[in-house]
XYZ file of C-alpha atoms in Angstrom:
510
model
C 13.791 23.930 9.379
C 16.501 22.785 11.766
C 20.196 23.404 11.236
C 21.633 20.382 9.419
C 25.269 21.176 10.290
C 25.063 19.476 13.702
C 23.006 16.573 12.374
C 24.581 13.118 12.559
C 23.340 10.799 9.821
C 21.952 7.631 11.450
C 23.612 4.300 10.718
C 21.408 1.295 10.034
C 24.205 -1.273 10.244
C 24.247 -4.043 12.819
C 21.387 -5.250 14.951
C 18.180 -3.208 14.832
C 14.781 -4.038 16.300
C 13.070 -3.449 12.962
C 15.316 -6.002 11.270
C 14.123 -8.591 13.786
C 10.457 -7.593 13.510
C 7.677 -9.565 11.864
C 5.011 -7.199 10.540
C 1.308 -7.922 10.093
C -0.628 -5.621 7.782
C -4.137 -4.707 8.878
C -6.556 -3.267 6.328
C -9.005 -1.804 8.872
C -12.141 -1.736 6.728
C -11.947 -5.497 6.231
C -10.374 -6.733 9.470
C -13.049 -6.930 12.182
C -16.374 -5.127 12.613
C -16.852 -4.502 16.335
C -19.890 -2.208 16.212
C -21.928 -4.189 13.686
C -22.207 -1.608 10.903
C -20.579 -3.761 8.209
C -17.254 -1.907 8.323
C -14.122 -2.948 10.172
C -13.023 -0.504 12.845
C -10.395 0.330 15.452
C -12.259 -1.397 18.263
C -12.356 -4.465 16.047
C -8.576 -4.373 15.799
C -8.247 -3.998 19.565
C -10.508 -7.045 20.036
C -8.199 -9.190 17.910
C -4.867 -8.138 19.418
C -4.689 -11.356 21.512
C -5.058 -13.338 18.267
C -2.180 -11.401 16.678
C -0.086 -11.835 19.809
C -0.726 -15.593 19.564
C 0.543 -15.535 15.976
C 3.699 -13.936 17.345
C 3.991 -10.784 15.246
C 5.364 -7.678 16.947
C 4.496 -4.873 14.501
C 1.184 -3.926 12.888
C 1.223 -1.882 9.692
C -2.108 -0.087 9.791
C -3.502 1.012 6.423
C -4.864 4.591 6.543
C -7.360 5.457 9.266
C -7.196 9.241 8.763
C -10.335 11.199 7.907
C -11.161 10.688 4.243
C -14.036 10.809 1.729
C -12.912 7.250 0.946
C -12.683 7.541 -2.829
C -9.580 5.336 -2.689
C -10.247 3.508 0.574
C -8.505 6.024 2.792
C -5.568 6.877 0.552
C -7.270 10.223 -0.097
C -6.799 12.062 3.190
C -8.866 15.121 4.077
C -7.489 15.595 7.612
C -4.148 14.197 8.802
C -5.063 14.863 12.440
C -8.442 13.110 12.616
C -9.781 9.552 12.439
C -12.296 8.526 9.775
C -15.663 8.149 11.503
C -16.165 4.738 9.838
C -13.297 3.474 11.987
C -14.167 5.201 15.260
C -12.640 8.067 17.195
C -9.226 9.298 18.267
C -10.001 7.801 21.677
C -10.499 4.427 19.979
C -7.136 4.854 18.274
C -5.423 5.715 21.550
C -6.962 2.649 23.203
C -5.795 0.424 20.342
C -2.274 1.892 20.478
C -2.011 1.466 24.250
C -3.389 -2.083 24.166
C -1.083 -3.065 21.307
C 1.914 -1.804 23.253
C 0.813 -3.854 26.272
C 0.891 -6.915 24.008
C 4.394 -6.018 22.839
C 3.119 -4.943 19.414
C 4.246 -1.724 17.750
C 2.032 0.314 15.400
C 3.175 1.504 11.982
C 0.969 4.187 10.386
C 0.436 4.626 6.640
C 1.758 8.039 5.589
C 0.169 9.298 2.361
C 2.215 12.366 1.467
C 2.343 12.417 -2.335
C -1.232 13.666 -2.493
C -4.276 14.544 -0.428
C -8.001 14.359 -0.967
C -9.585 17.147 -2.982
C -11.649 17.660 0.185
C -8.555 18.595 2.212
C -8.676 22.237 3.390
C -5.359 22.908 1.630
C -6.806 21.941 -1.740
C -10.082 23.755 -1.169
C -8.061 26.905 -0.584
C -5.698 26.116 -3.449
C -8.425 25.831 -6.063
C -10.345 28.880 -4.824
C -8.139 31.350 -6.727
C -4.738 31.671 -8.391
C -3.505 34.137 -5.771
C -4.527 32.073 -2.733
C -1.565 31.378 -0.388
C -2.243 27.643 -0.757
C -2.255 27.704 -4.568
C 1.353 26.499 -4.699
C 0.654 23.616 -2.296
C -0.412 21.647 -5.387
C 0.778 21.377 -8.987
C -1.142 23.659 -11.319
C -0.344 24.197 -14.997
C -1.753 26.202 -17.883
C -3.207 24.249 -20.807
C -0.867 23.444 -23.674
C -3.466 25.012 -25.911
C -7.022 24.413 -27.055
C -8.396 21.968 -29.603
C -10.618 22.935 -32.520
C -13.683 22.648 -30.295
C -12.183 24.978 -27.712
C -11.409 22.267 -25.163
C -8.250 22.778 -23.092
C -5.329 20.451 -23.870
C -3.458 19.048 -20.825
C 0.125 20.235 -20.203
C 1.481 16.810 -21.196
C 0.265 13.306 -22.006
C 0.837 11.664 -18.623
C -1.499 8.804 -17.784
C -2.801 8.329 -14.252
C -2.277 5.101 -12.351
C -5.957 4.222 -12.726
C -6.371 5.043 -16.418
C -7.026 8.262 -18.304
C -5.119 11.563 -18.178
C -3.264 12.583 -15.013
C -4.555 16.162 -15.345
C -7.932 17.586 -14.352
C -9.232 20.871 -15.737
C -10.454 23.453 -13.243
C -12.906 25.706 -15.037
C -13.032 28.321 -12.289
C -9.317 29.176 -12.375
C -8.490 28.132 -15.935
C -5.706 25.680 -15.119
C -5.099 21.946 -14.808
C -4.030 20.248 -11.586
C -1.971 17.053 -11.476
C -3.326 13.802 -10.021
C -1.201 10.691 -10.506
C -4.028 8.635 -9.004
C -7.771 9.450 -9.035
C -8.805 13.024 -9.858
C -9.955 13.297 -6.241
C -6.296 12.838 -5.174
C -4.407 15.979 -6.251
C -0.617 15.766 -5.997
C 1.156 17.920 -3.434
C 3.921 20.241 -4.589
C 6.975 19.096 -2.648
C 9.013 21.875 -4.269
C 7.184 24.222 -1.886
C 9.107 24.276 1.402
C 5.932 25.181 3.322
C 4.323 21.938 2.151
C 7.261 19.927 3.424
C 7.318 21.795 6.743
C 3.606 21.134 7.297
C 4.023 17.454 6.465
C 7.023 17.074 8.781
C 5.124 18.768 11.600
C 2.265 16.314 11.111
C 4.664 13.336 11.206
C 6.166 14.563 14.486
C 2.669 14.982 15.937
C 1.903 11.292 15.387
C 5.315 10.172 16.618
C 4.842 12.244 19.769
C 1.507 10.461 20.238
C 3.437 7.199 20.423
C 3.181 5.515 17.017
C 6.255 3.491 16.150
C 6.898 4.428 12.547
C 5.463 4.821 9.076
C 4.977 3.085 5.783
C 5.360 5.855 3.192
C 2.857 5.505 0.367
C 4.023 6.132 -3.233
C 6.960 8.052 -1.817
C 9.229 7.755 -4.846
C 6.953 9.846 -7.071
C 6.969 13.036 -4.978
C 9.702 14.589 -7.170
C 8.314 15.285 -10.633
C 10.667 15.541 -13.645
C 11.813 19.031 -14.563
C 9.866 20.499 -17.443
C 7.109 17.866 -17.176
C 8.088 16.071 -20.425
C 5.697 13.834 -22.337
C 5.657 10.100 -21.638
C 6.592 8.260 -24.865
C 4.930 5.082 -23.575
C 1.460 6.527 -22.946
C -1.349 4.485 -24.458
C -4.706 5.391 -22.960
C -6.382 2.454 -24.714
C -4.120 0.039 -22.826
C -4.864 1.473 -19.388
C -1.176 2.212 -18.775
C 0.401 4.475 -16.142
C 3.222 6.992 -16.529
C 4.709 6.213 -13.102
C 7.301 3.643 -14.248
C 8.411 5.639 -17.258
C 8.800 9.307 -16.328
C 7.541 10.037 -12.810
C 9.329 7.721 -10.355
C 12.637 8.454 -8.563
C 12.974 12.111 -9.545
C 16.089 14.200 -8.948
C 14.946 15.696 -5.622
C 13.526 12.579 -4.018
C 16.700 11.621 -2.143
C 17.497 15.113 -0.818
C 13.917 15.316 0.431
C 14.114 11.871 2.043
C 17.272 12.918 3.869
C 15.519 16.095 4.982
C 12.420 14.174 6.104
C 14.547 11.759 8.131
C 16.567 14.577 9.681
C 13.479 16.575 10.648
C 11.385 13.646 11.901
C 12.406 9.976 12.046
C 15.970 10.441 13.310
C 14.601 12.022 16.502
C 12.724 8.854 17.490
C 13.337 5.112 17.700
C 11.037 4.196 14.837
C 10.713 2.024 11.743
C 10.249 3.315 8.196
C 9.445 1.544 4.936
C 8.819 3.244 1.613
C 6.543 2.098 -1.197
C 8.742 2.540 -4.273
C 7.437 1.097 -7.518
C 9.721 1.032 -10.576
C 12.782 0.844 -8.315
C 15.798 -1.390 -8.964
C 18.024 -3.145 -6.407
C 20.717 -0.548 -7.116
C 18.178 2.234 -6.462
C 17.305 0.526 -3.177
C 20.845 1.028 -1.917
C 20.185 4.775 -2.108
C 16.772 4.546 -0.459
C 17.704 2.168 2.351
C 21.484 2.099 2.413
C 22.993 1.667 5.849
C 24.641 5.106 5.712
C 22.430 7.154 3.353
C 20.276 8.654 6.107
C 16.990 7.858 4.401
C 14.601 4.950 5.107
C 15.088 1.651 6.930
C 13.776 -0.364 3.978
C 11.559 -0.174 0.901
C 8.905 -2.235 -0.842
C 9.921 -3.105 -4.389
C 7.529 -4.519 -6.985
C 9.719 -6.521 -9.334
C 8.226 -9.849 -8.236
C 4.731 -8.358 -8.416
C 5.154 -7.959 -12.181
C 6.327 -11.496 -12.857
C 2.869 -12.509 -14.128
C 2.358 -9.429 -16.300
C 2.404 -9.982 -20.063
C 4.602 -7.228 -21.587
C 3.109 -7.973 -25.001
C -0.478 -7.997 -23.803
C -3.104 -5.669 -25.207
C -4.454 -4.440 -21.871
C -1.427 -2.781 -20.323
C 0.175 -2.990 -16.898
C -1.089 -5.561 -14.444
C -4.247 -6.324 -16.410
C -2.378 -8.228 -19.139
C -1.847 -11.539 -17.406
C 0.552 -14.356 -18.274
C 1.355 -17.377 -16.081
C 4.558 -16.672 -14.210
C 7.762 -18.671 -14.628
C 9.205 -19.989 -11.380
C 12.738 -19.496 -12.688
C 12.042 -15.800 -13.293
C 10.534 -15.350 -9.832
C 13.606 -16.991 -8.290
C 15.920 -14.816 -10.374
C 14.220 -11.616 -9.189
C 14.239 -12.602 -5.523
C 17.866 -13.716 -5.719
C 18.900 -10.491 -7.446
C 17.412 -8.420 -4.629
C 18.911 -10.631 -1.928
C 22.448 -10.551 -3.319
C 22.479 -6.857 -4.288
C 21.235 -5.631 -0.911
C 23.367 -7.974 1.189
C 25.782 -5.931 3.289
C 24.550 -2.662 1.737
C 20.897 -2.110 2.601
C 17.960 -3.785 4.315
C 15.011 -5.216 2.421
C 11.365 -6.046 2.993
C 9.786 -9.417 2.269
C 6.181 -9.810 1.180
C 3.962 -11.913 -1.060
C 0.799 -9.806 -0.994
C -0.795 -6.678 0.426
C -3.990 -4.645 0.080
C -3.218 -3.911 -3.595
C -2.267 -7.426 -4.707
C -4.045 -10.757 -5.262
C -3.904 -13.423 -2.570
C -0.553 -15.220 -2.585
C -1.883 -18.780 -2.477
C -4.056 -18.071 -5.527
C -1.366 -16.157 -7.381
C 1.884 -18.004 -6.735
C 0.583 -21.219 -5.205
C -2.306 -23.608 -5.734
C -5.566 -22.746 -3.994
C -7.318 -26.032 -4.721
C -8.621 -28.006 -1.753
C -5.886 -30.580 -2.324
C -2.872 -28.279 -2.399
C -3.869 -24.974 -0.762
C -2.450 -25.763 2.688
C 0.747 -27.298 1.347
C 1.500 -24.485 -1.092
C 0.681 -21.789 1.491
C 3.201 -23.338 3.893
C 5.807 -23.653 1.146
C 5.440 -19.985 0.191
C 5.622 -18.903 3.830
C 8.796 -20.883 4.426
C 10.437 -19.438 1.324
C 9.671 -15.879 2.375
C 10.658 -16.101 6.024
C 14.020 -17.712 5.336
C 15.177 -14.829 3.139
C 16.988 -11.799 4.546
C 14.821 -8.777 5.226
C 11.832 -7.866 7.378
C 8.822 -10.106 6.573
C 5.289 -8.764 6.171
C 2.195 -10.935 6.593
C -1.018 -9.609 5.057
C -4.219 -10.185 7.031
C -5.712 -13.587 6.263
C -2.512 -14.867 4.678
C -1.948 -17.018 7.764
C -5.393 -18.547 7.158
C -4.737 -19.385 3.521
C -7.420 -16.972 2.301
C -7.889 -17.030 -1.481
C -8.923 -14.758 -4.315
C -12.657 -14.156 -4.648
C -14.679 -14.589 -7.830
C -17.723 -12.323 -7.976
C -20.164 -12.685 -10.878
C -21.166 -9.037 -11.164
C -19.122 -5.845 -11.313
C -21.623 -4.424 -8.796
C -20.107 -6.742 -6.184
C -16.716 -5.046 -6.459
C -15.766 -1.906 -4.525
C -12.291 -1.057 -5.812
C -12.379 2.002 -8.053
C -9.452 0.729 -10.116
C -11.261 -2.487 -11.033
C -14.554 -0.711 -11.696
C -12.865 1.849 -13.929
C -11.059 -0.927 -15.831
C -14.359 -2.748 -16.410
C -16.137 0.392 -17.584
C -13.252 1.366 -19.852
C -12.611 -2.031 -21.411
C -16.142 -3.462 -21.543
C -18.764 -0.751 -21.227
C -17.159 2.168 -23.070
C -14.824 0.653 -25.663
C -16.180 -2.915 -25.999
C -12.643 -4.304 -26.141
C -13.487 -7.108 -23.733
C -16.587 -9.172 -23.133
C -18.126 -9.138 -19.673
C -16.577 -12.536 -18.982
C -13.109 -11.448 -20.143
C -13.153 -8.265 -18.077
C -14.372 -10.108 -14.988
C -11.685 -12.768 -15.409
C -8.984 -10.092 -15.506
C -10.374 -8.578 -12.291
C -10.556 -12.003 -10.651
C -6.887 -12.630 -11.418
C -5.445 -9.182 -10.646
C -8.081 -7.020 -8.949
C -7.328 -5.360 -5.608
C -10.565 -6.526 -3.980
C -9.096 -10.033 -3.818
C -7.175 -8.771 -0.799
C -9.981 -6.647 0.588
C -12.776 -9.103 1.304
C -13.359 -9.408 5.062
C -11.153 -11.573 7.233
C -12.861 -14.922 7.763
C -12.973 -15.453 11.526
C -15.353 -18.408 11.771
C -18.076 -20.337 9.944
C -20.960 -18.181 11.193
C -22.809 -15.633 9.057
C -20.473 -13.169 7.336
C -17.543 -15.304 8.403
C -17.725 -13.739 11.853
C -16.605 -10.388 10.452
C -19.994 -8.729 11.030
C -23.021 -9.975 12.977
C -25.727 -11.968 11.229
C -28.217 -9.708 9.461
C -25.601 -7.060 8.681
C -24.405 -6.515 5.120
C -20.614 -6.043 5.068
C -19.195 -3.205 2.967
C -17.942 -5.898 0.559
C -19.116 -9.490 0.453
C -17.222 -12.192 2.324
C -15.527 -14.836 0.185
C -18.066 -17.710 -0.104
C -15.450 -20.233 1.045
C -15.505 -18.879 4.619
C -17.280 -21.962 6.077
C -14.102 -23.994 5.542
C -11.374 -21.328 5.437
C -11.490 -19.343 8.683
C -9.518 -18.580 11.832
C -11.577 -20.806 14.113
C -10.899 -23.799 11.866
C -7.137 -23.270 11.597
C -6.775 -22.655 15.332
C -8.402 -26.041 15.955
C -5.962 -27.824 13.630
C -2.409 -28.075 14.965
C -1.139 -28.853 11.444
C -2.751 -25.750 9.912
C -1.267 -22.856 7.977
C -1.667 -20.618 11.040
C 0.567 -22.752 13.229
C 3.128 -23.049 10.445
C 3.316 -19.239 10.356
C 3.445 -19.151 14.148
C 6.418 -21.521 14.143
C 8.253 -19.508 11.476
C 7.712 -16.285 13.419
C 8.877 -17.919 16.660
C 12.025 -19.266 15.004
C 12.794 -15.926 13.398
C 12.342 -14.002 16.620
C 13.851 -16.721 18.818
C 16.481 -19.420 18.609
C 17.125 -19.064 14.862
C 17.290 -15.257 14.883
C 20.983 -15.131 13.996
C 20.460 -17.497 11.071
C 17.149 -16.227 9.696
C 17.708 -12.505 10.254
C 21.420 -11.788 10.216
C 23.169 -14.669 8.420
């Protein structure tokens, strides 16, 4: 790696273009289907760039488009240098990037560097034998022992994010590998300098291509705790995860972030935002402090847990309790006051992993949906930090209520249903489906509703989209809001224009 002695740590104080940006997240699979195969694609994004320019945003955060078996909707990457065929080709990506830049819109890629797909060539080599040069690219451990039936016992009791043990037994080599997410997403070993060098080289390759920055997925869990201690909170029956309790914000995460910035981001004029669950406002000053030499900003999740029931019997997000407005205000205020003058923050109500904001924190009834969507938008955009709009948020899109588990596509929701209803009979079908309706990730992943035609204009008539369109698309769609000057869309447009224009000093820097 490069010599760090001559390296000048970047300062993030003062005026920065990424502080003044308004970001729009695109989840490609559900955005716009240009070729009529039921799946959103890169050409579909290019088609809608004039619409996004009309909204006024100037950055797109693009959820993963890398080649992937798609076990976790692209967050399981098998080739960092190729485009998933579902989305098109590298030429399609280049066209989208060039066209976006012509519209004054920058492109933020989604960097998944905690893990890869088990179909990635590195992992295929790694699991082929214990003496393979790529073995140490991933985290392999011997069993703790064997039970009375001769079954191997995992090295510790860590629970994966999606339920069940975070270790998978490999019969061929007689060891377990670590997967904090699905078993098809083995964790990379960041302790191995070669892993970091290969990742940094890949980041530079994309930046040289012209992308304008990265959102770093699950970046605060890359440093695992020394000795891999047990998690005292693990309860597999409650579908809990070990991330908040023992895995997040490990001892090496900040040295590695400084190294990553030195070797990549500091050489370009780019924007970076890290996904950092289980992170406090004080932690954020390390991650995104003006003089720490790490990231521009982070996503925290404190307000995303405000409707979790800590005493519930399901665990994590699945135990729901109506949120208290006073608690939501306290959390937002705590982050605003702690970061002020010390670090930059991000502002968001929802994303591809969260329920729709108007259904979650507002009122999605016909009477109050528009009013509450505008109120929530105003609240967000008048706080300090860089705001993120999730696709369809500006339309007032709502949660979706499917009747059958077969209608859902998110592996997390399907696994929850199978665990809680099918396997252990802890919940009735209706109870399990209600939990998924309230907190499931597919709420955010139904196709964008462009008009009142078949499939909401996402796919042509006669095509079956990869996931069903919300049935309310005849009344909630882009064509309808664009025809109504008092709509949610134009309220967002006005907020964006004020933030980027005559009220910039007040809304961004005050």
